[in-house]
Coordinates of C-alpha atoms and ligand atoms in Angstrom, one line a residue:
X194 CA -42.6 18.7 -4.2
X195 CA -44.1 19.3 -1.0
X196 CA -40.7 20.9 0.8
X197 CA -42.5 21.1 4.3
X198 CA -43.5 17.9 4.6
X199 CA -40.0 16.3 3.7
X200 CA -38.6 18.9 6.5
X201 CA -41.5 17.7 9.2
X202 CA -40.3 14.1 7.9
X203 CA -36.9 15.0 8.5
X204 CA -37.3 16.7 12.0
X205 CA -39.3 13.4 13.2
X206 CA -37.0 11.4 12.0
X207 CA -34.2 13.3 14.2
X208 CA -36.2 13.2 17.3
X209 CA -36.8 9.7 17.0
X210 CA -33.2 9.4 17.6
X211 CA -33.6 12.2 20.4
X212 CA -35.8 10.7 22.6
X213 CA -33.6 6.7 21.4
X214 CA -31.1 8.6 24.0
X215 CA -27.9 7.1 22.6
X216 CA -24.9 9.2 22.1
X217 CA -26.1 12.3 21.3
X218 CA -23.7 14.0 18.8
X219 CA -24.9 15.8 15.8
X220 CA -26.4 14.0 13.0
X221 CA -26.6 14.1 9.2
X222 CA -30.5 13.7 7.3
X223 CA -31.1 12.9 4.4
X224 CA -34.9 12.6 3.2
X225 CA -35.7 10.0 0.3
X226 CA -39.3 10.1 -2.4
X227 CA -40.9 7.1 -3.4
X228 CA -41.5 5.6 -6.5
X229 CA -44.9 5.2 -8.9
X230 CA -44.5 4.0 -12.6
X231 CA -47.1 4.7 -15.1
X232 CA -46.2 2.3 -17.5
X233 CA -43.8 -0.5 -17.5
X234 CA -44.4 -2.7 -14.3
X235 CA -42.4 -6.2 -14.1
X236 CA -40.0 -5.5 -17.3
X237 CA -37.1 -4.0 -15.5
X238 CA -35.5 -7.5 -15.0
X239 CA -36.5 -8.3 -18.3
X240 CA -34.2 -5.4 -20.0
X241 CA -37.5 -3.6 -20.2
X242 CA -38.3 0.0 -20.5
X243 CA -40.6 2.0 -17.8
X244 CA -42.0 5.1 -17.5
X245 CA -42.0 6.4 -14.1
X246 CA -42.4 9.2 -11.1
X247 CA -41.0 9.8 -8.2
X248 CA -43.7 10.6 -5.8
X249 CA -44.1 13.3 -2.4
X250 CA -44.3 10.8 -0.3
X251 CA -40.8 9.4 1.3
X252 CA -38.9 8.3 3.9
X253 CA -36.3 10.5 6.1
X254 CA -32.8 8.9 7.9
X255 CA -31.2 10.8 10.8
X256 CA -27.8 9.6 10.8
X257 CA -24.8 9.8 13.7
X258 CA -22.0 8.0 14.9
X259 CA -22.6 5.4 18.0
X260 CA -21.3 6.5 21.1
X261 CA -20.4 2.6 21.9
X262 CA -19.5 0.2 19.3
X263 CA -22.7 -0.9 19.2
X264 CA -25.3 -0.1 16.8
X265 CA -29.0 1.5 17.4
X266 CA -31.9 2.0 15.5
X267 CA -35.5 3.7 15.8
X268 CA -37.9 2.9 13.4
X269 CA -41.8 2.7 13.2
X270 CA -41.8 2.8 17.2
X271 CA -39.8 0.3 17.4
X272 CA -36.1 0.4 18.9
X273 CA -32.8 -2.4 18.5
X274 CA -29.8 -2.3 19.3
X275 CA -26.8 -4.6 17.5
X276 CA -23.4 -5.2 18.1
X277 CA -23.1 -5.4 14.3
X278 CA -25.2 -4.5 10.9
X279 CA -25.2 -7.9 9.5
X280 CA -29.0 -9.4 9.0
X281 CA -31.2 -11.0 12.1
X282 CA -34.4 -10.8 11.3
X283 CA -35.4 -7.5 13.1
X284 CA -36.8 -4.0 11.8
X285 CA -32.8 -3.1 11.8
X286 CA -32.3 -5.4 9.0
X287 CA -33.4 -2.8 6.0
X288 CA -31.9 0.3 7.9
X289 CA -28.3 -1.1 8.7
X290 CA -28.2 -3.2 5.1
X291 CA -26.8 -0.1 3.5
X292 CA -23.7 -0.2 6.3
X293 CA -22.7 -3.5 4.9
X294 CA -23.2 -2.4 1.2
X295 CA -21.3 0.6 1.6
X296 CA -18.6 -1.2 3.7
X297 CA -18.6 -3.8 0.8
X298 CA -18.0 -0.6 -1.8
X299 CA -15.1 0.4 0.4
X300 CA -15.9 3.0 2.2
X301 CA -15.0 2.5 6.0
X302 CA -18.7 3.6 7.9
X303 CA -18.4 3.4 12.0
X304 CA -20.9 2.1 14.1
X305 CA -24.0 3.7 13.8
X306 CA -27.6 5.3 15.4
X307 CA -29.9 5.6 13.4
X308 CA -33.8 7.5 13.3
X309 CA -36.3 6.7 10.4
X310 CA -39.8 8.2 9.8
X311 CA -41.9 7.9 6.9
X312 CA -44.5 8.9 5.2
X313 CA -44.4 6.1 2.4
X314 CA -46.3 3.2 3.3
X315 CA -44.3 0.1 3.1
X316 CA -45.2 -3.1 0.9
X317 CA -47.7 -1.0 -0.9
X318 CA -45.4 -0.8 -4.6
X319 CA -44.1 2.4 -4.3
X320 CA -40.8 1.7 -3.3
X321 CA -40.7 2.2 0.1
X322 CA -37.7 -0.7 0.7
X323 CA -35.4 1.5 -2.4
X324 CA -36.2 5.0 -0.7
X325 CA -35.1 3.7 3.0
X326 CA -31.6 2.2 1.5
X327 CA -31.1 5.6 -0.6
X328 CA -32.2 7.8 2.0
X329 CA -29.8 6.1 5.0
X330 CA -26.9 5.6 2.4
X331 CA -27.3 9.3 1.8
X332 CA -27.5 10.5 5.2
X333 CA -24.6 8.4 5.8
X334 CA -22.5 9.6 3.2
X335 CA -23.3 13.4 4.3
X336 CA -22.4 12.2 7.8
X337 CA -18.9 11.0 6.3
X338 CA -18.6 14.2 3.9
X339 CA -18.4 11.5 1.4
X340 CA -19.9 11.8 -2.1
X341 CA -20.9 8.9 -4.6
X342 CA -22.3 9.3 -8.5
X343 CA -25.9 8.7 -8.6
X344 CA -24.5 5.3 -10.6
X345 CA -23.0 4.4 -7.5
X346 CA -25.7 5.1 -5.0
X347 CA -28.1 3.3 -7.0
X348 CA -25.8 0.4 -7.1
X349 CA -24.9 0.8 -2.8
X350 CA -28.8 0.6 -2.6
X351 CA -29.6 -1.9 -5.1
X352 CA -26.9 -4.5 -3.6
X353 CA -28.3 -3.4 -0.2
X354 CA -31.3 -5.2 -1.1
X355 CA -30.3 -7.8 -3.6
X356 CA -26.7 -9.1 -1.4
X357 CA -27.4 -8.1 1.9
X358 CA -31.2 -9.4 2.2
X359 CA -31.8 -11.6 -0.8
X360 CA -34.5 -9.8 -2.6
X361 CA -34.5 -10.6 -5.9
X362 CA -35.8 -7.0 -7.0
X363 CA -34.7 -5.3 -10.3
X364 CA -32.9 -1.8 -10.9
X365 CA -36.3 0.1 -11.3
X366 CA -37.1 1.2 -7.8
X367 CA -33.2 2.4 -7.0
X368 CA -32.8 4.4 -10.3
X369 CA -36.5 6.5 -9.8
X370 CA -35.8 7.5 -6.5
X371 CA -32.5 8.5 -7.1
X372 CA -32.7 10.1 -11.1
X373 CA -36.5 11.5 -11.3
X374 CA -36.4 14.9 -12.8
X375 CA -38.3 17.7 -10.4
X376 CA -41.7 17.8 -11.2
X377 CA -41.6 14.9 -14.4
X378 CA -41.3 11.3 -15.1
X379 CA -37.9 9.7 -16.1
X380 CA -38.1 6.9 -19.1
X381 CA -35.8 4.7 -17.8
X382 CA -34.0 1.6 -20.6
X383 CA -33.2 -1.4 -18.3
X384 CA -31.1 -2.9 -21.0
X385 CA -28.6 -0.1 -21.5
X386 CA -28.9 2.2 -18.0
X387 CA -29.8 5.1 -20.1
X388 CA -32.7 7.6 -19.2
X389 CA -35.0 10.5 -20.1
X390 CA -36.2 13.0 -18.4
X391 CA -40.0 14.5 -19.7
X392 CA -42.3 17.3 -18.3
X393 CA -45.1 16.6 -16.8
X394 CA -47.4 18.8 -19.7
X395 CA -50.9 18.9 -17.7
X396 CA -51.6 21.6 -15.3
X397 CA -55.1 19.8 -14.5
X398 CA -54.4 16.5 -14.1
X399 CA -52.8 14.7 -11.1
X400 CA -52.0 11.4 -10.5
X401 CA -54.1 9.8 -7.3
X402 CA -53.4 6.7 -5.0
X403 CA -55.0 4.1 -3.3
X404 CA -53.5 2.0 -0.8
X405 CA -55.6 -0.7 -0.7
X406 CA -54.2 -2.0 2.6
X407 CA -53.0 -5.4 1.0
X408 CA -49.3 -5.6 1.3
X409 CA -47.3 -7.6 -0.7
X410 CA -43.4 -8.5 0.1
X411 CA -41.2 -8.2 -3.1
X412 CA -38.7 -11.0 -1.5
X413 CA -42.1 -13.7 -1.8
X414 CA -42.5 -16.3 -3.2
X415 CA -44.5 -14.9 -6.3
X416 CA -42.3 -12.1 -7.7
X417 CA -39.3 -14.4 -7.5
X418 CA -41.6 -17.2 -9.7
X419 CA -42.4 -14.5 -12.1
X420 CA -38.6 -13.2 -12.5
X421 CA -37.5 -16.9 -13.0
X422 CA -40.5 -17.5 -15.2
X423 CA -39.7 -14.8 -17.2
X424 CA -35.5 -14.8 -17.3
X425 CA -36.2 -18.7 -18.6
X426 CA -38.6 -17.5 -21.6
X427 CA -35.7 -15.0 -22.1
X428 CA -32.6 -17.4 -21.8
X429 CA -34.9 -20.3 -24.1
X430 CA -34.9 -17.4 -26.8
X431 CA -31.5 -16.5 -26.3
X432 CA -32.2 -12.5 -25.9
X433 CA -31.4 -10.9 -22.9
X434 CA -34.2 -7.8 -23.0
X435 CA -37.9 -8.0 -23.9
X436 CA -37.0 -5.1 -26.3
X437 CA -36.0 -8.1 -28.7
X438 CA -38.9 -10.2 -28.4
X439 CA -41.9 -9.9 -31.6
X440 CA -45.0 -12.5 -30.9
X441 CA -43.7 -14.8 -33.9
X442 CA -40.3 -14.9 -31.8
X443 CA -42.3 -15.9 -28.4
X444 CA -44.8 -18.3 -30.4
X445 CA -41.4 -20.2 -31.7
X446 CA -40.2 -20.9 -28.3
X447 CA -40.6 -24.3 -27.0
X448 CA -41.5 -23.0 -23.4
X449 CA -44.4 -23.9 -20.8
X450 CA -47.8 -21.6 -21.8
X451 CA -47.6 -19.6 -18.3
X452 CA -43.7 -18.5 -19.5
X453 CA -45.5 -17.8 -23.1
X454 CA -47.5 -15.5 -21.1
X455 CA -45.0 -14.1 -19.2
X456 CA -42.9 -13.3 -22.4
X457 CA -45.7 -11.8 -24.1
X458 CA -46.3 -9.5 -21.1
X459 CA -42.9 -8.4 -21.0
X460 CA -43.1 -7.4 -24.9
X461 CA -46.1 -5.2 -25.0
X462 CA -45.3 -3.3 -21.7
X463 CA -42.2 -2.7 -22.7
X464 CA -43.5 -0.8 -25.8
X465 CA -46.5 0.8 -23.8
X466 CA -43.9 2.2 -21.5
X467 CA -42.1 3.9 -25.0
X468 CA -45.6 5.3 -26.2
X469 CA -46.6 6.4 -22.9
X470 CA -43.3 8.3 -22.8
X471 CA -44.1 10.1 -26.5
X472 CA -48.2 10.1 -24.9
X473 CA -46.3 12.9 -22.6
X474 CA -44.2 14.5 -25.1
X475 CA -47.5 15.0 -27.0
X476 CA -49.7 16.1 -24.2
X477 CA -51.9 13.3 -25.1
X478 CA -53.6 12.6 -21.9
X479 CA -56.2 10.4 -23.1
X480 CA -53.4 7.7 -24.7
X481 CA -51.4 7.8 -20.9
X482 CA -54.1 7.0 -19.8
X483 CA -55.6 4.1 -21.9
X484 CA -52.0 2.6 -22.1
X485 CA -52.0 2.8 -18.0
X486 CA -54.9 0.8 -18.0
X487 CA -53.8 -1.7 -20.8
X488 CA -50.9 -2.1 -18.0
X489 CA -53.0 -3.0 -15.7
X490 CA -55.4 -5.6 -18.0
X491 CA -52.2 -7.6 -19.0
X492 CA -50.5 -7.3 -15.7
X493 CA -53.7 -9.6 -14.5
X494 CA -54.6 -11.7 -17.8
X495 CA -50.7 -12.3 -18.9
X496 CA -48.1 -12.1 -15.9
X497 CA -50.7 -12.5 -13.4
X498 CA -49.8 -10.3 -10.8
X499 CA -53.1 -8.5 -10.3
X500 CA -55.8 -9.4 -7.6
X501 CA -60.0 -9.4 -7.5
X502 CA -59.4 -6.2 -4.6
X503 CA -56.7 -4.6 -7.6
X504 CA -59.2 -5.3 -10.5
X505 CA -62.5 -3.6 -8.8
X506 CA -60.2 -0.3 -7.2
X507 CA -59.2 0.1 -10.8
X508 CA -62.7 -0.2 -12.3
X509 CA -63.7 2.1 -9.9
X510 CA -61.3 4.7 -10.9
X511 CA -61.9 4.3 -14.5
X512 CA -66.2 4.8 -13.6
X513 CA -65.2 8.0 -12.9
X514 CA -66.0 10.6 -15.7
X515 CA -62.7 12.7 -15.6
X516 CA -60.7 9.4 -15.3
X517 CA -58.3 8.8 -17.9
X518 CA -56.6 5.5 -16.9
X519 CA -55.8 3.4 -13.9
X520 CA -53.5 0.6 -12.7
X521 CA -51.7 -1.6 -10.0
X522 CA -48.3 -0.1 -8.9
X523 CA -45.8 -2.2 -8.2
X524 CA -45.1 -6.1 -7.5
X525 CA -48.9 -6.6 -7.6
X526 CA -50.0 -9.2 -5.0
X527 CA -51.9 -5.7 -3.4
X528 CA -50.2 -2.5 -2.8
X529 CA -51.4 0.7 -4.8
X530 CA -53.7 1.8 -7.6
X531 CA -52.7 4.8 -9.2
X532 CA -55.1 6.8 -11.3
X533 CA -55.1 9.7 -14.0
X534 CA -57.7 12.4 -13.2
X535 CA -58.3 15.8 -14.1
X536 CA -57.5 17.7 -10.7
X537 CA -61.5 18.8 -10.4
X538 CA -62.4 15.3 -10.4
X539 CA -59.6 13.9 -8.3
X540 CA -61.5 13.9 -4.6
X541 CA -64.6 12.2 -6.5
X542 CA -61.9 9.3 -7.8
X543 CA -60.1 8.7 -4.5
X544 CA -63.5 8.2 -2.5
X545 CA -64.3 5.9 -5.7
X546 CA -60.9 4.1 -5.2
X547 CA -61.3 4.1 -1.5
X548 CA -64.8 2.5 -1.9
X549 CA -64.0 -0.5 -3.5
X550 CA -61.7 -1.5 -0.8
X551 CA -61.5 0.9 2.4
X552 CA -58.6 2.0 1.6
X553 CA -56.3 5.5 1.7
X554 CA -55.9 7.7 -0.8
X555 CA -53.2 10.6 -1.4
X556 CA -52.5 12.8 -4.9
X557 CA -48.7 11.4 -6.2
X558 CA -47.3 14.3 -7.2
X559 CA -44.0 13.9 -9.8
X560 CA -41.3 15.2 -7.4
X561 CA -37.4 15.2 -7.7
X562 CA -35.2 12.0 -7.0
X563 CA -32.3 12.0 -4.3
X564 CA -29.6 13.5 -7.4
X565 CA -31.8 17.2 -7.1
X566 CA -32.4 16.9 -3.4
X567 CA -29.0 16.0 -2.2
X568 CA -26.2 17.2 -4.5
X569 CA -23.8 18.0 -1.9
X570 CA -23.3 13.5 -1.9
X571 CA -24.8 12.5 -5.3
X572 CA -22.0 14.3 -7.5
X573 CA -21.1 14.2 -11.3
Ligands
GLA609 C1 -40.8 -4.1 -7.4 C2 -39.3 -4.4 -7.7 C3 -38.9 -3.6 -8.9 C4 -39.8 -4.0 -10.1 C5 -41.3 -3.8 -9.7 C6 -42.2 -4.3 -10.7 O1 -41.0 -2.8 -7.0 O2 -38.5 -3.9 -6.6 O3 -37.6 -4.0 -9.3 O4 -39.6 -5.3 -10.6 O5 -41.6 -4.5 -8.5 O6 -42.2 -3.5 -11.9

């Protein structure tokens, strides 16, 4: 991981406060990654397996206790003040939600100031939403001289989202940035919680992103149709994880053709995500990558989550000789194509990537979840 730019993030973050004015006593950090999966998109509500990164880019909270009993904020230029951390409908809404899930988990947290900055783009499928609750529950906890499992943060951050402001997201995004490995991918089993850690095996390949500039909002309409979509295939078959699904299975079930879809989508990416896990345990570059980009093809033809902008930035990426793979990160709806490249070929494929839809590009690189960075609060 890039240290200096999660201390510049960190220092920002604190002067944003600074120059907030406010109360002025000392304040706790904390500095949160993002999240980009290589295989395994739209299975982790579905019991699914997914092979994932945390990422160098992330998002930084500068913590300290209100001088009033009101609360303040400073986020993306933007300042509020509250008299409580309940949802409005302002930019406080995702930086005070982990106040009420932490309250909610009994720990007694006083009113609040709190600085953000970021380097994650936001709506753009890496995670951004995950890393701001983990990051400002952590800076809290430090601020408290609390500590928490990294079970326990991921389920403050996760209830953050899903109780406090109705997003129906799963447990993917919580568990990367939280549990990644330094400098590897984490093989995550949404049915049972457990997780692997792998190496990353190539020294001359890097992962590359594009932000295609399309944002997509995981509380939407459309990732909430394709979670109910999906849960009914399930609940009609009575399984609760794709895991347990074959194609005779889906083919008996008397269920709308979209849902057949859905179901089918859930199946096969939940077994890419297993053989792109062994694809890294064998070095096999070239099978990450055509499984990444057999993600992406039934993300579009099957769960239809993919977009004509999505489709050509991954074509693009995969003209490149050099290119082993590409796909959509994320929700889908926009956001993020990430690509495989061998690092001498990695400029050529972002200006590829950013050419098919004037977007910006940045290398991902693996980097360690919120458990490595933060041990004095993410204990046991
Ligand atoms: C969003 C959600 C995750 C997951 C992905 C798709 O990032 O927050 O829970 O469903 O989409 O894999």
């Amino acid at each position: 991981m890039s240290t200096g730019d999660a201390s510049d993030l960190t220092r920002a973050a604190l002067e944003a406060l600074e120059t907030a004015g406010g109360s002025g006593s000392v304040a706790a950090t904390a500095w949160a990654p993002g999240r980009c999966t290589l295989v395994g998109e739209h299975v982790d509500y579905a019991g699914g397996r997914v092979l994932c990164v945390a990422v160098d880019l992330g998002i930084a909270a500068a913590v300290r206790p209100s001088g009033t009993a009101r609360y303040l904020v400073v986020s993306g230029g933007a300042i509020v003040t509250r008299n409580d951390p309940d949802p409005t409908g302002d930019v406080g809404d995702h930086v005070l939600a982990p106040v009420v899930a932490l309250r909610a988990s009994g720990i007694s947290v006083p009113a609040l100031e709190v600085g953000i900055a970021a380097t994650l783009p936001a709506g753009a499928g890496l995670a951004s939403s995950a890393a701001l609750m983990v990051a400002t529950a952590t800076a809290i906890l430090r601020l408290l001289g609390a500590g928490m499992t990294a079970r326990d943060l991921a389920a403050v951050a996760l209830s953050a989202e899903r109780d406090v402001l109705g997003i129906p997201c799963g447990p993917l995004d919580q568990r990367a940035v939280i549990d990644a490995p330094d400098g590897g991918a984490l093989l995550l089993d949404c049915a049972t919680g457990g997780e692997e850690s792998l190496a990353w095996p190539w020294p001359d390949a890097v992962l590359v992103g594009c932000d295609t500039g399309v944002h997509h909002d995981v509380g939407g309409a459309e990732y909430r149709h394709r979670r109910e979509e999906t849960e009914s295939g399930l609940a009609a078959l009575g399984v609760t994880s794709c895991q347990e699904l074959t194609d005779s299975v889906i083919e008996s079930a008397r269920v709308d053709p979209d849902v057949k879809r859905r179901l089918h989508h859930v199946m096969a990416e939940t077994r890419r995500a297993v053989e792109a896990a062994d694809a890294m345990r064998r070095a096999d570059l070239g099978a990450l990558g055509r499984l990444m980009s057999a993600s992406h093809r039934s993300l579009g033809d099957l769960h239809e989550v993919s977009t004509p902008m999505l489709d050509a930035v991954v074509s693009a990426a995969e003209d490149v000789p050099g290119c082993f793979g590409a796909r959509m990160v994320g929700a889908g709806f926009g956001g993020t194509v990430v690509a495989l490249v061998t690092r001498d070929r990695a400029d050529a494929c972002r200006r590829a990537m950013a050419g098919a839809c004037g977007g910006v590009t940045f290398q991902l690189r693996p980097s360690p979840g919120v458990a490595v960075l933060a041990p004095d609060v993410v204990r046991g």
